GROMACS .gro file of C-alpha atoms in nm:
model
  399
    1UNK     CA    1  10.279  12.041  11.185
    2UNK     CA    2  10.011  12.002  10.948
    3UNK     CA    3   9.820  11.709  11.059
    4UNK     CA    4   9.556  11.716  11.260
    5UNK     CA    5   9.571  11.713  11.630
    6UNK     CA    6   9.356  11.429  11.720
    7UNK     CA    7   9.495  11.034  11.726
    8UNK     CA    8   9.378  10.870  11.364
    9UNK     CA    9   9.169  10.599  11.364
   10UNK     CA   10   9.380  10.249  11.410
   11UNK     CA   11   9.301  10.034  11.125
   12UNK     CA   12   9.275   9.668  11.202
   13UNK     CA   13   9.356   9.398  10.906
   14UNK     CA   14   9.365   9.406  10.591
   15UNK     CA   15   8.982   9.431  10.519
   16UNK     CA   16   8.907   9.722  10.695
   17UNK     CA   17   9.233   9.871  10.476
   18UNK     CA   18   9.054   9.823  10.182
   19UNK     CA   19   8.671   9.918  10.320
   20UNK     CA   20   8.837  10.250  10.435
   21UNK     CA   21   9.038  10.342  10.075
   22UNK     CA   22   8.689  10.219   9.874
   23UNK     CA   23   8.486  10.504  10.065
   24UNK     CA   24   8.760  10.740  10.088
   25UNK     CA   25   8.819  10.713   9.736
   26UNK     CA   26   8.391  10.712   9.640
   27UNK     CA   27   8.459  11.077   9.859
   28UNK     CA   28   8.802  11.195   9.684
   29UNK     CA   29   8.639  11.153   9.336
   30UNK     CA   30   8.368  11.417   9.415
   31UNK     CA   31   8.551  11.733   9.352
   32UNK     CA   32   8.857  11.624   9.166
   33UNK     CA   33   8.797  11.740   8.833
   34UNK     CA   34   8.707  12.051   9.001
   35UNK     CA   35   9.041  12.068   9.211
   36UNK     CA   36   9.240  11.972   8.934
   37UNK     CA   37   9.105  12.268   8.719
   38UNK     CA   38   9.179  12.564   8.932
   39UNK     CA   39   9.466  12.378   9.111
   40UNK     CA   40   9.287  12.358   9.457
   41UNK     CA   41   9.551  12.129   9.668
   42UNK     CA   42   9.375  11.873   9.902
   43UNK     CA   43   9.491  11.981  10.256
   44UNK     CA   44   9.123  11.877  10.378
   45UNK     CA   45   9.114  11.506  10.212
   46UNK     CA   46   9.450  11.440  10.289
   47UNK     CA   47   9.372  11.530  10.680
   48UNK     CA   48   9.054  11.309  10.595
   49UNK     CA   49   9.337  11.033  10.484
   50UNK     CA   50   9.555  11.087  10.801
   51UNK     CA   51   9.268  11.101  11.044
   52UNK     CA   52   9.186  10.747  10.832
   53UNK     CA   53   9.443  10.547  10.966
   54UNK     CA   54   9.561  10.427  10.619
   55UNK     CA   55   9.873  10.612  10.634
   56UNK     CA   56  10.004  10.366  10.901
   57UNK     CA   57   9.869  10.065  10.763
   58UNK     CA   58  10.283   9.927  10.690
   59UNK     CA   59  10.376  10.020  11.014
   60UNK     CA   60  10.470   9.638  11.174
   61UNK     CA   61  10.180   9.436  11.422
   62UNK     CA   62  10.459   9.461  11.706
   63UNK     CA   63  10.435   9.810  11.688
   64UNK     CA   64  10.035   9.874  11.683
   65UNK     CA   65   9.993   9.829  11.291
   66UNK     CA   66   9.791   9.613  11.029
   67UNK     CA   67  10.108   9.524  10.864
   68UNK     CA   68   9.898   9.495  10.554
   69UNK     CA   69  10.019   9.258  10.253
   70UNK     CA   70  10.144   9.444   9.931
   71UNK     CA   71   9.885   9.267   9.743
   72UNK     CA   72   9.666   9.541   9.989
   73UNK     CA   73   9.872   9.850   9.943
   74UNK     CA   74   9.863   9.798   9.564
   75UNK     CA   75   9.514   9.801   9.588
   76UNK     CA   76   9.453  10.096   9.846
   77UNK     CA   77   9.685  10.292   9.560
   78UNK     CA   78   9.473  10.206   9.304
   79UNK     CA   79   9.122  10.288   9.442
   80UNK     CA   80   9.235  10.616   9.531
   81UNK     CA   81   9.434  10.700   9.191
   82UNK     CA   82   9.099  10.581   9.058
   83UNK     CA   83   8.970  10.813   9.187
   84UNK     CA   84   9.212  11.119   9.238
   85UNK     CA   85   9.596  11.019   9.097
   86UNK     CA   86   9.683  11.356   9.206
   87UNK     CA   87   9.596  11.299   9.584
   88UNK     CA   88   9.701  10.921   9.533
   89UNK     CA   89  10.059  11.000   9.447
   90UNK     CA   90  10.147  11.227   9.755
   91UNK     CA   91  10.160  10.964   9.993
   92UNK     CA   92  10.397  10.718   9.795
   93UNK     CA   93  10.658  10.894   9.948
   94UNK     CA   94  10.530  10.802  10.244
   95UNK     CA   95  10.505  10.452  10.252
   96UNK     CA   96  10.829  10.434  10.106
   97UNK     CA   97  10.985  10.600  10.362
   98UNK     CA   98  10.815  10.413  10.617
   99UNK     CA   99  10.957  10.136  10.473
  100UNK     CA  100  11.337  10.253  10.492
  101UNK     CA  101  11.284  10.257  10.900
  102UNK     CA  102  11.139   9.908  10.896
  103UNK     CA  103  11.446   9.803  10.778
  104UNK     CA  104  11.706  10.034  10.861
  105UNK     CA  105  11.585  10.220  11.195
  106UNK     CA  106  11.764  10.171  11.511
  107UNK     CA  107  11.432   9.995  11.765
  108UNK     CA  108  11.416  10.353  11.931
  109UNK     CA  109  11.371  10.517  11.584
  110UNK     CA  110  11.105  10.245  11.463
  111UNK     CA  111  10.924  10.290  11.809
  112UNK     CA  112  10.917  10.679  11.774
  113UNK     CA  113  10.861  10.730  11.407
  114UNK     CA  114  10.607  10.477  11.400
  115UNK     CA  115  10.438  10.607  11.664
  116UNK     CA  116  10.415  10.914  11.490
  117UNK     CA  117  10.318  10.747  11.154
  118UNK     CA  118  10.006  10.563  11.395
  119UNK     CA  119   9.933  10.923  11.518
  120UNK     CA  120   9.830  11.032  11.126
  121UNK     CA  121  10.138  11.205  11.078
  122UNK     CA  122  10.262  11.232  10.747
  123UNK     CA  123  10.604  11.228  10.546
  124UNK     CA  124  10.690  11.382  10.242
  125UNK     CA  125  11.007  11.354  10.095
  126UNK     CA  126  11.312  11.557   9.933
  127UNK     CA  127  11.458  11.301   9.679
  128UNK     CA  128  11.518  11.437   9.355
  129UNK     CA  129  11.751  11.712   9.254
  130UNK     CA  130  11.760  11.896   8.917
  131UNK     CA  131  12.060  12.018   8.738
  132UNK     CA  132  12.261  11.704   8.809
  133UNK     CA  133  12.439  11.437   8.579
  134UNK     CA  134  12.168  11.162   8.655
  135UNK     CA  135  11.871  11.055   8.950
  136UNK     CA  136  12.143  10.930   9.135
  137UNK     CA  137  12.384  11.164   9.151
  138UNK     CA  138  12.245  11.349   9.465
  139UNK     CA  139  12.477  11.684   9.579
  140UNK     CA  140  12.272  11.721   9.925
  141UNK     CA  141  12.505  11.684  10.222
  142UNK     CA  142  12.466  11.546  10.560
  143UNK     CA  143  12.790  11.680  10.721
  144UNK     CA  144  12.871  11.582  11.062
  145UNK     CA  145  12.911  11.810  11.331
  146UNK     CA  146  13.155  11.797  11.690
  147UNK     CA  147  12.845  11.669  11.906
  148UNK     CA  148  12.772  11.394  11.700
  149UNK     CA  149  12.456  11.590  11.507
  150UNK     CA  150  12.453  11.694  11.117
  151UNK     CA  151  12.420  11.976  10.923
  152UNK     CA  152  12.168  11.875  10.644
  153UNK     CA  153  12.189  12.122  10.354
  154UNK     CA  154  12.101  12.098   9.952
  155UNK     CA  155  11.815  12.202   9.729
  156UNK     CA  156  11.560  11.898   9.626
  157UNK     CA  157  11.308  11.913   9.356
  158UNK     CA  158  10.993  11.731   9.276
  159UNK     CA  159  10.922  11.706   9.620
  160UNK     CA  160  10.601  11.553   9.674
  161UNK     CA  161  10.426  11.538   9.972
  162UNK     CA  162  10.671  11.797  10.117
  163UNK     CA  163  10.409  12.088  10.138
  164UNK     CA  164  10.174  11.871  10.343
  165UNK     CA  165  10.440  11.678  10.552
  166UNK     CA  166  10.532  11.697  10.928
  167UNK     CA  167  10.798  11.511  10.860
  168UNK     CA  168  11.027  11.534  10.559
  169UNK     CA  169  11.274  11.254  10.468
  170UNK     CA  170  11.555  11.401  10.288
  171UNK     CA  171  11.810  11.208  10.076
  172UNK     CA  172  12.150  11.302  10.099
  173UNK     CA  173  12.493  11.186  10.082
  174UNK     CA  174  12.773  11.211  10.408
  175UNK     CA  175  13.104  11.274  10.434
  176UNK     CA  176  13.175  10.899  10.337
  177UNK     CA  177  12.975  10.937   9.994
  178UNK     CA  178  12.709  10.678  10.109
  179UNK     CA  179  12.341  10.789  10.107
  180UNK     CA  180  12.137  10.843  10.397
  181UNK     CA  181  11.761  10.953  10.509
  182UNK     CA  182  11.767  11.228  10.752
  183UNK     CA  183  11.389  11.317  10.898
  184UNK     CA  184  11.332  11.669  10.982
  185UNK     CA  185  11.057  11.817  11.080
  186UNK     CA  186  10.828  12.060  10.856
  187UNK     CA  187  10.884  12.349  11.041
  188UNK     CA  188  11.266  12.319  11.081
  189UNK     CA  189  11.455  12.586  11.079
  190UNK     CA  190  11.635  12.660  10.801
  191UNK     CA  191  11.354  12.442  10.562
  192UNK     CA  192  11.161  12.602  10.311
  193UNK     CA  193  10.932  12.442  10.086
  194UNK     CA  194  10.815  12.629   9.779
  195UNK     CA  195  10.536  12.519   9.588
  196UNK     CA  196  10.632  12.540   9.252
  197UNK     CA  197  10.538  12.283   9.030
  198UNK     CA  198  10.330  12.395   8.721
  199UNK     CA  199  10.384  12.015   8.600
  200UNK     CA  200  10.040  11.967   8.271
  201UNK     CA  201   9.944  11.656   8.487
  202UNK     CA  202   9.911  11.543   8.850
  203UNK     CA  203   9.867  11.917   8.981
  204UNK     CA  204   9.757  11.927   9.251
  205UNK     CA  205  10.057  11.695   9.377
  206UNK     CA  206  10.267  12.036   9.549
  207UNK     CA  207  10.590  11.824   9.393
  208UNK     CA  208  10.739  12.167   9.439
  209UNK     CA  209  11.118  12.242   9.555
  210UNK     CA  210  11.219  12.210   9.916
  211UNK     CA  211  11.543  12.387  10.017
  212UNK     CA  212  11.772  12.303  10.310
  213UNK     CA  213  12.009  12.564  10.427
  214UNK     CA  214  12.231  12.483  10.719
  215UNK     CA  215  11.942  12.256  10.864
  216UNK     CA  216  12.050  12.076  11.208
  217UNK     CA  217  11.965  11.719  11.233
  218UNK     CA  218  12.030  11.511  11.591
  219UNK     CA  219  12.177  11.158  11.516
  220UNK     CA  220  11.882  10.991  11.591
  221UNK     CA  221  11.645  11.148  11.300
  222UNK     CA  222  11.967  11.008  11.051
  223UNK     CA  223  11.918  10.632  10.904
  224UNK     CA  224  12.160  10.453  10.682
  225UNK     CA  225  11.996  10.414  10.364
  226UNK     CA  226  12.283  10.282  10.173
  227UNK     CA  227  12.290   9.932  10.371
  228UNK     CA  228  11.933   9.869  10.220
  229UNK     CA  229  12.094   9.819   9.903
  230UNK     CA  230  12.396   9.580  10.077
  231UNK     CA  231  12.195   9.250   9.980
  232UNK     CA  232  11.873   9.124   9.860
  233UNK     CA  233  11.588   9.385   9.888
  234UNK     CA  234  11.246   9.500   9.826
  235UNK     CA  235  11.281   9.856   9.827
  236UNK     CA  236  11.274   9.979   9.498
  237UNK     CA  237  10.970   9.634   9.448
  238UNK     CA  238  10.741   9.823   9.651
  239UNK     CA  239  10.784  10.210   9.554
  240UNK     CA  240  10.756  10.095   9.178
  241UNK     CA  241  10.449   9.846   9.282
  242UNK     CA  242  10.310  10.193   9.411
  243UNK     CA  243  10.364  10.402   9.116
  244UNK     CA  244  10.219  10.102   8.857
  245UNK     CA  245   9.959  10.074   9.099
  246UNK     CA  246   9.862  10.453   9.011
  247UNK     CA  247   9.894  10.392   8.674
  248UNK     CA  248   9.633  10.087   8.670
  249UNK     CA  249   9.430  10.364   8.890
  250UNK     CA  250   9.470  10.597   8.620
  251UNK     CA  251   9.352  10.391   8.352
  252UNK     CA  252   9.102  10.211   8.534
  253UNK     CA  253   8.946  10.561   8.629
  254UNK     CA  254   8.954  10.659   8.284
  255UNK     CA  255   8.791  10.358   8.155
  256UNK     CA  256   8.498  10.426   8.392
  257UNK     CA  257   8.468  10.777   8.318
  258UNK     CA  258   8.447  10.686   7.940
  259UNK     CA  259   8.163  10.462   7.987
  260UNK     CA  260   7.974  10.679   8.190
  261UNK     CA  261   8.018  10.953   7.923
  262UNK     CA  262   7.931  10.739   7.671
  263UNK     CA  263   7.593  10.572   7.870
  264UNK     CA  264   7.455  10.908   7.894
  265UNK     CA  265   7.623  11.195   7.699
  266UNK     CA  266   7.765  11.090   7.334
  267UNK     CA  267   7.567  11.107   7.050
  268UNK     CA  268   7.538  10.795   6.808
  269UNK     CA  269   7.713  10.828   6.478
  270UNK     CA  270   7.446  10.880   6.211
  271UNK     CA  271   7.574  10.573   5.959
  272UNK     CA  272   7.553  10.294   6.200
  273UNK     CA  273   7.165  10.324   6.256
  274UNK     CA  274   7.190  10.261   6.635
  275UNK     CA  275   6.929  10.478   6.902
  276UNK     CA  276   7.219  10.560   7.171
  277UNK     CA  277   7.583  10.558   7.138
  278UNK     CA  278   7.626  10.206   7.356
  279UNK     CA  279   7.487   9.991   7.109
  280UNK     CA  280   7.748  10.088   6.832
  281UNK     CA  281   7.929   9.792   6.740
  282UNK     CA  282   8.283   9.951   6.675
  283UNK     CA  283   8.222  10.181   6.999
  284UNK     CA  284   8.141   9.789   7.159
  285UNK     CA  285   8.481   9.648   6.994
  286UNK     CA  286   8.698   9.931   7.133
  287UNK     CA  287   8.550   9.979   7.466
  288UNK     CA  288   8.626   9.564   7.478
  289UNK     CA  289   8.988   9.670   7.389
  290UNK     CA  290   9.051   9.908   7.656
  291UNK     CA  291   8.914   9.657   7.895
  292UNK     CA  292   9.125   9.369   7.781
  293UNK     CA  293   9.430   9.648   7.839
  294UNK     CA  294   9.333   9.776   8.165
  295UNK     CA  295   9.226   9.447   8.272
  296UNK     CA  296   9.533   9.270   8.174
  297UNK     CA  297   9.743   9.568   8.380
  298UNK     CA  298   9.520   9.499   8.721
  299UNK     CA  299   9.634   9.137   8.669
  300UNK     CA  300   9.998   9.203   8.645
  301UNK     CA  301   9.956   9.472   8.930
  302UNK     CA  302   9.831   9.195   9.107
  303UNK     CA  303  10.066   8.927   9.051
  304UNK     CA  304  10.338   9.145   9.109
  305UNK     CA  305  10.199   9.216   9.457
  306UNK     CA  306  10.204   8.850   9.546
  307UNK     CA  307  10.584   8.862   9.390
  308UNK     CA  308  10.675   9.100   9.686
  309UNK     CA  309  10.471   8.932   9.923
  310UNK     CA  310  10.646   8.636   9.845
  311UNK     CA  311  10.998   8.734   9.849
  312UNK     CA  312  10.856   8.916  10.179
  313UNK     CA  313  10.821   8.583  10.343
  314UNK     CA  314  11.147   8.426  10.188
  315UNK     CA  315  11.386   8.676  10.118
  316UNK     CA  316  11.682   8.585   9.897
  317UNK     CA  317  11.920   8.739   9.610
  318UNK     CA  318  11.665   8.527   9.367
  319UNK     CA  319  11.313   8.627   9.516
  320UNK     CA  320  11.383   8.989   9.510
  321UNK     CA  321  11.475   8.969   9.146
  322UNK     CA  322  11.188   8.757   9.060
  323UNK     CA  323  10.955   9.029   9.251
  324UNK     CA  324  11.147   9.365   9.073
  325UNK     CA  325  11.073   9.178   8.757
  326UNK     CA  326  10.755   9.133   8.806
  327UNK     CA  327  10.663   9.477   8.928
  328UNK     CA  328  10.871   9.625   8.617
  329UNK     CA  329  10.632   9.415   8.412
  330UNK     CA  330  10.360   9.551   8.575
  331UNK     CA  331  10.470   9.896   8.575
  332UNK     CA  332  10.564   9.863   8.163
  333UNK     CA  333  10.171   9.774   8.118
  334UNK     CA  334  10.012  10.041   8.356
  335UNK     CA  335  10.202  10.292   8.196
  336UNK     CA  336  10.061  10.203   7.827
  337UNK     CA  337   9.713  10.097   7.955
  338UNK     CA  338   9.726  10.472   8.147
  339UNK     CA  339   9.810  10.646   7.822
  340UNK     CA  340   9.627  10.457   7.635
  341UNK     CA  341   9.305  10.439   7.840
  342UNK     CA  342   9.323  10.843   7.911
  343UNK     CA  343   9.380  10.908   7.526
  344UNK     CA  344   9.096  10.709   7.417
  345UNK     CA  345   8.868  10.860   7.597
  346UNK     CA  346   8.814  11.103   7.377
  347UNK     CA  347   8.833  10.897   7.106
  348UNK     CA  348   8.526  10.701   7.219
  349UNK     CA  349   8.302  10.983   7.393
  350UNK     CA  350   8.284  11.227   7.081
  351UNK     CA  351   8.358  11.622   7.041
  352UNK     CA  352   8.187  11.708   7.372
  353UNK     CA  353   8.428  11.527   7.565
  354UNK     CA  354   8.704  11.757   7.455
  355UNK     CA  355   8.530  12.037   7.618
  356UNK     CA  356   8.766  12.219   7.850
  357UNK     CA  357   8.523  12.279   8.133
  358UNK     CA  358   8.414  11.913   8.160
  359UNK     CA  359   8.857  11.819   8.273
  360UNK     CA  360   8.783  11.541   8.109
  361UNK     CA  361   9.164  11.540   8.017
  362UNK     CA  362   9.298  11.533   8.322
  363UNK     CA  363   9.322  11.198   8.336
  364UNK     CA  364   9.568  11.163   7.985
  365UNK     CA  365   9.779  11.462   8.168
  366UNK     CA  366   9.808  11.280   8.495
  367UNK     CA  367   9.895  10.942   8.271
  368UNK     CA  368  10.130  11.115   8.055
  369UNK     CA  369  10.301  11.305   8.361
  370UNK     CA  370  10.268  11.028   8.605
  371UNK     CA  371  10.494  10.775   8.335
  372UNK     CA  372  10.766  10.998   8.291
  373UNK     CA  373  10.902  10.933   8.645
  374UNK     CA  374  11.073  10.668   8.519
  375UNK     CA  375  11.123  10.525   8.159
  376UNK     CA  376  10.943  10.217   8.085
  377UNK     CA  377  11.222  10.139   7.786
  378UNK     CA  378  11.498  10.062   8.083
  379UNK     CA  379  11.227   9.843   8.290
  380UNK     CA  380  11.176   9.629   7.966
  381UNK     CA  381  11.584   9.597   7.919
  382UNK     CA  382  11.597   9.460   8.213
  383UNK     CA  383  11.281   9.202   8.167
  384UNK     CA  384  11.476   9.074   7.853
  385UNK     CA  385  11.805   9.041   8.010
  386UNK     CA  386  11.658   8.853   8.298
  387UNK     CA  387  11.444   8.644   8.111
  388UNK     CA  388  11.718   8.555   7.876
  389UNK     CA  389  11.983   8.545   8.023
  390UNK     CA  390  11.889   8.511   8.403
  391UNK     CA  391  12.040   8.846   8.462
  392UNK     CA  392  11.934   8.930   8.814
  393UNK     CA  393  11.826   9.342   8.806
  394UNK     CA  394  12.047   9.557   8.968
  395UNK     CA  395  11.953   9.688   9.330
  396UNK     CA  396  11.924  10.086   9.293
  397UNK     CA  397  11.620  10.129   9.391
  398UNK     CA  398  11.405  10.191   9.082
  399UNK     CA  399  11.318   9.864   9.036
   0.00000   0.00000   0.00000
């Protein structure tokens, strides 16, 4: 296992959540530049996370945990993709899969996993699969064996978190054809993870490929994912309210890198007669721009938090729609404010920005990287249908 030894910290409520990401993510952003550069993956800050206690800050109150809101786990994600998206991204996963227990787990699954989660243990996950028709069409099988355990094998891809997990959750399909979540440990045998990925952006993620050869799984590590999707849910709400809310990081990061740069570093343009760079009027009317942009994405980030809090509180087939629409919305705008915000920065900052050994790019190549997960085009479909023709989005778990 990778984490450490000791029992993490047990965070309390929801303001200690957000006290603990703000200084964790002040302490992430010293050194990322330099990690992302020569590809230095964050074993120590994400032990520094685990020992934390913000990993198990979803776990429920009955079982030891804050139970935070999701208008506080947006905002955890986007302090520390502020600061690092790189680091911020590996534990999506996590929380995601923490989430398929809460509703799925048997009460002697919740009690152990959670337990482990409160511990500062960490999941990865083994999702994707490359080579296939589509996302969903996952070959991985979960075949089950004479003594009522299964046989997990299947080669994943993109597998973040994996590298630095103690627990993986792996996606696969059963004899039936339904989907399932099957947690095995790290160290399994027969489970290799292989760290891969040479993705331009968001590289020091590990989102390498984990392969699963004849892997034995006991019943009880095995949870029916496909009855998530059965009626009204929030699964897919709150993994996409993660991913926009590392997109709003990403721009919001690269907004306040610009102005730094620009404060103290750029040059003013010889024609518009200004002493420093900052008092240029069309550096002023841009820099207003990207604020209105990144602004108006923390806003929607926000209100699609409440969305899922509300729905949360009162779930039905019509507040689950109204809360996937409203985190598509929000992930549509922190995808263009992330591009946007990472692009400009050079655009603003001057020729010196563009200087390879400042990685001042690295936060355009974890936007541009980051937004391909899933296309923004489909999200807005689905915006128009709904607002147009009340077309409730369908429950697949990207949205």
């Amino acid at each position: 296992m990778t984490s450490p030894t000791h029992e993490a910290h047990r965070i309390a409520d929801e303001a200690e959540a957000l006290e603990v990401a703000a200084k964790l993510a002040e302490e992430f952003r010293t050194g990322a530049a330099g990690r992302d550069a020569e590809r230095t993956l964050p074993r120590a800050e994400l032990d520094r996370l685990s020992a934390s206690g913000l990993l198990a800050i979803t776990v429920p109150a009955g079982h030891g945990g804050a139970d935070v809101s999701a208008v506080t786990l947006a905002e955890v994600f986007r302090l520390l993709a502020a600061a690092d998206a790189s680091l911020a991204q590996i534990p999506q996963s996590h929380f995601v899969y923490v989430n398929v227990l809460r509703h799925q787990g048997t009460s002697e699954q919740q009690e152990f996993f959670f337990g482990e989660v409160l511990a500062g243990r960490r999941f990865g996950n083994a999702q994707s699969e490359a080579g296939t028709k589509h996302i969903q069409d996952i070959r991985t099988r979960l075949e089950p064996r004479a003594d009522g355990s299964y046989l997990l094998t299947g080669v994943k891809h993109y597998s973040t978190g994996a590298l630095f997990a103690d627990w993986i959750p792996v996606l696969a399909r059963g004899d039936n054809g339904e989907l399932y979540v099957a947690y095995v440990p790290r160290e399994a045998p027969g489970v290799s993870v292989v760290d891969d990925w040479d993705g331009m952006g968001q590289r020091t993620t590990a989102s390498g490929t984990v392969r699963l050869e004849g892997v034995a799984v006991p019943a009880d590590r095995v949870v029916p994912h496909h009855l998530t999707f059965r009626g009204p849910q929030l699964h897919g709400a709150v993994a996409q309210l993660l991913h926009a809310a590392i997109d709003v990081g990403i721009a919001s990061g690269a907004l306040a890198e610009a102005v730094a740069f620009v404060r103290t570093k750029s040059r003013p343009w010889f024609e518009s007669g200004f002493e420093t760079a900052a008092e240029d009027p069309l550096l002023i009317q841009r820099f207003g721009e990207l604020a209105i942009q990144v602004r108006a994405a923390e806003a929607l980030l926000s209100a699609a938090a409440r969305a899922v809090d509300a729905a949360r509180a009162d779930l039905t087939d019509d507040t689950a729609a109204e809360a996937s629409i409203a985190v598509a919305t929000a992930k549509v705008s922190a995808a263009t404010a992330a591009v946007e915000a990472g692009s400009a920065l050079f655009e603003v900052s001057g020729t010196r920005a563009a200087l390879d050994s400042l990685n001042l790019h690295r936060h355009w190549r974890d936007a541009r990287t980051h937004t391909l997960h899933d296309p923004p085009r489909w999200k807005v479909q689905h915006i128009g249908r709904y607002v147009l023709n009340g077309t409730q989005p369908p429950r697949h778990g990207l949205l």
